């Protein structure tokens, strides 16, 4: 590549980057909505190019997950733009080739997860520069060995996980990790190590936990003090590892050693090793029968007085007698008997000497019933687990000799028969799990003694009715899980006594209604109520609120009512739930959401309405009006057609809005802008139209710097899936100002250049054409006007109301009566009522052949009159029609007229009539003459060409009184 192209490319890159930084949406990643730009997930994108995946991420990212993609290579300096990364997950890709310095510059990185890839080789400099790395996982790759010095700069590494590889050379591993002075945990399970022999290098003294399970170790083959600092050592599933392998190895400081599924003979091993016998896990060491166990116990007792935990799981033990553990040192914490073949526990009498034991695990055995333990010796165990057995029946007083039990796990069995007094005597019981059994009935006295019970789990049984007083003694119960049963109803006092209940799960039952009668018992305590997936359905919206008194309820689930959904959501259903924080209503076939249905939910933070409703739903304005604290709203797949400010505008705290799978074609930007806190918007699978309707949306999605639009660059146009929404062509929608200016400037310049030329060359021709055109045009115009003219009136009289007397007494009789039958238009008589005054004047002027202005001093001062003059003179000047007749009622000097500029112009050009006032010598004669003149004037053609002024008639009076010139009509 030449220097020039290189430079060009970098400029282009910088420009591209600048462009992208403005947007807050990402190609392949989703920002965690509450992480403030720090957490990103780029999962399952089928992407293979690492730089393409992260190219648009902001430099603020600290947590990045790129799991489940197809990335093969990580080139050098791939993450330079993300210098603040702290946690990076690249698991479940196809990584095989990681370049040296691939993670260079990530000196803030704490955790790097490269598990589940195809890495078979690592470059020695691959982790160079990761000075702060504390966690590294390379699980499930195909590494055969580690290059020397690979961790030379990762001095802070504490946890290194390299399970599930093909590592064979332990010596090489030790050499690589020996400098890691902070390493605490090293996981090498599932590899192909055959021995722990090593050259000069040693494990770091900080290393405490070493997992070597599932290798092919036959010998440890290491020097005596090699494992001296290790606390936890897992050697399980190295089937060929034998007792001799431990000879001479210092295990003094081990806290925990797993030997399961090895060939080690534990008794022999304990006799030869310096290990603290109480720290060995004896699970899976073949201690199958009484004699072996007794032998072990005796040996243990000879070495230690007390033992904290005794692990005897997976030993195929079939029976324990009262003698078996008799010789053991006292067990002070736990006994693990899981994964054996016990059929019976004989009321735990085998624990008779171990009165301080806390916990017993009998999971995964073959127990099929629990017998009555009425008169057996007491056992003081506190936690007892019988999970994963085949228990069918529990007899009365089955735990009667174990009064200290606090936690009892009977779940995942086949218990169909739980005796009424099975739990008798368990007065200290706090947690009881009976879930995943076959219980059909609960009896009134089942829990009679369990007054301390706090958690009762009865999920996934076959209970159909909750009888009265079933739980009446459980005053301390806070969690009751009855989910997944067949409950059709709860008797009126069925939940009585549960005065501390906080969480009630009734999901997956057959309840047909929300019965308010029983919620009164825990109105001040209940915080969670799960009614998901029942048979609740309403036929009328007028149902009241069953939750009215649950003042503390914060979590309510009502989604997925079977089989048809709730259908109707009663208006008052959620009344009183002021503390509710989250509400689920998905999949309910609701046919409407009343605008006031959520009104009381002022504390709601999370609302899920995904697929809540049937078909296309019209969300009513104001439906979310009181949800002032809502931060997350899911309205997916609701058939929403209109996203509008009226509906969503009040959600001032909303941060996350998921709207995918709806049917709106456009989204108004102002509605989105009315959500000030919004930062996460999911509008996938919406048939957005790529038309001018959506240009603002396009611009907003691309350039707003706050709201992330999920996978914006993958959204496509509805009309053509090959066109992406973010860049559909929107040029036609904008008037391109630049183009506009260019063309107009060009035209002006052209005219300026060409017209002088044309003027000189073609002067006469142009002038001639102009006249031809003008005459043609005025002819056309005249014809048009004449056709249009079809005057209703002969004259429109314009006058001031103070002259009304004269008009009515003199003008009207003389023109409309008295032998002459002119039709006059007078405003008080002929104006259309209710019409705008200006419109009236305009139409009066235009539908009259003449306009007679009765000019007096008052007239001149009135605004309307001047408008009338203006209109009439407009016809005079612009249409070449003389429609104006001026009648002066009193002598007005030209000076007085001078302010009425337009009027004066008319006067100078035009003739006018002067009303002979009473001071005339012969008023009657002068007035007769005046009327004649006026009638003539009105009959005259209005073409201006006929103008032909003559001299004033009333010379005597007015020519004498002033030097003004008065003209009369011919
Ligand atoms: C690393 O990835 C694996 C596989 O997906 C996952 O199980 C594990 O939790 C991850 N660990 C960390 C610390 O990210
Ligand atoms: C194991 O690794 C060490 C040190 O890296 C090396 O010297 C030795 O040759 C390797 N052994 C085998 C069998 O590869
Ligand atoms: C596009 O959005 C940006 C930023 O929000 C704004 O400044 C710009 O005026 C918008 N452009 C158009 C054509 O609306």
Coordinates of N, CA, C and O and ligand atoms in Angstrom, one line a residue, residues 22 673 695-696 698-700 702-705 734, ligand 3:
X22 N -21.1 9.9 17.4 CA -22.3 10.7 17.6 C -23.5 9.8 17.9 O -24.4 10.2 18.7
X673 N -38.8 11.9 22.2 CA -38.1 13.0 22.9 C -38.8 13.4 24.2 O -38.2 14.1 25.1
X695 N -38.2 10.3 8.2 CA -36.9 10.8 8.1 C -36.4 11.4 9.4 O -35.2 11.3 9.8
X696 N -37.3 12.0 10.1 CA -36.9 12.5 11.4 C -36.5 11.4 12.4 O -35.5 11.5 13.1
X698 N -35.3 8.5 11.4 CA -34.0 8.0 10.9 C -32.8 8.9 11.4 O -31.9 8.4 12.0
X699 N -33.0 10.2 11.3 CA -32.0 11.1 11.8 C -31.8 11.0 13.3 O -30.7 10.9 13.8
X700 N -32.9 10.8 14.0 CA -32.9 10.7 15.5 C -32.2 9.5 15.9 O -31.3 9.5 16.8
X702 N -30.0 7.9 14.4 CA -28.6 7.9 14.1 C -27.8 8.9 14.9 O -26.6 8.6 15.2
X703 N -28.4 10.0 15.2 CA -27.6 11.1 15.7 C -27.9 11.5 17.2 O -27.2 12.3 17.7
X704 N -28.9 10.9 17.8 CA -29.1 11.3 19.2 C -28.0 10.6 20.0 O -27.6 9.5 19.7
X705 N -27.6 11.2 21.0 CA -26.4 10.7 21.7 C -26.7 10.0 23.0 O -25.9 9.6 23.7
X734 N -35.8 16.3 1.8 CA -35.3 17.6 2.1 C -35.2 18.5 0.9 O -34.8 18.1 -0.2
Ligands
LIG3 C1 -30.6 15.4 12.8 O1 -30.3 15.3 14.2 C2 -29.3 16.2 14.7 C3 -29.0 15.9 16.1 O2 -30.2 15.5 16.8 C4 -29.8 17.6 14.5 O3 -28.8 18.5 15.0 C5 -30.1 17.8 13.1 O4 -30.6 19.1 12.9 C6 -31.0 16.8 12.5 N1 -31.2 17.0 11.1 C7 -32.4 17.0 10.5 C8 -32.3 17.2 9.0 O5 -33.4 17.0 11.1

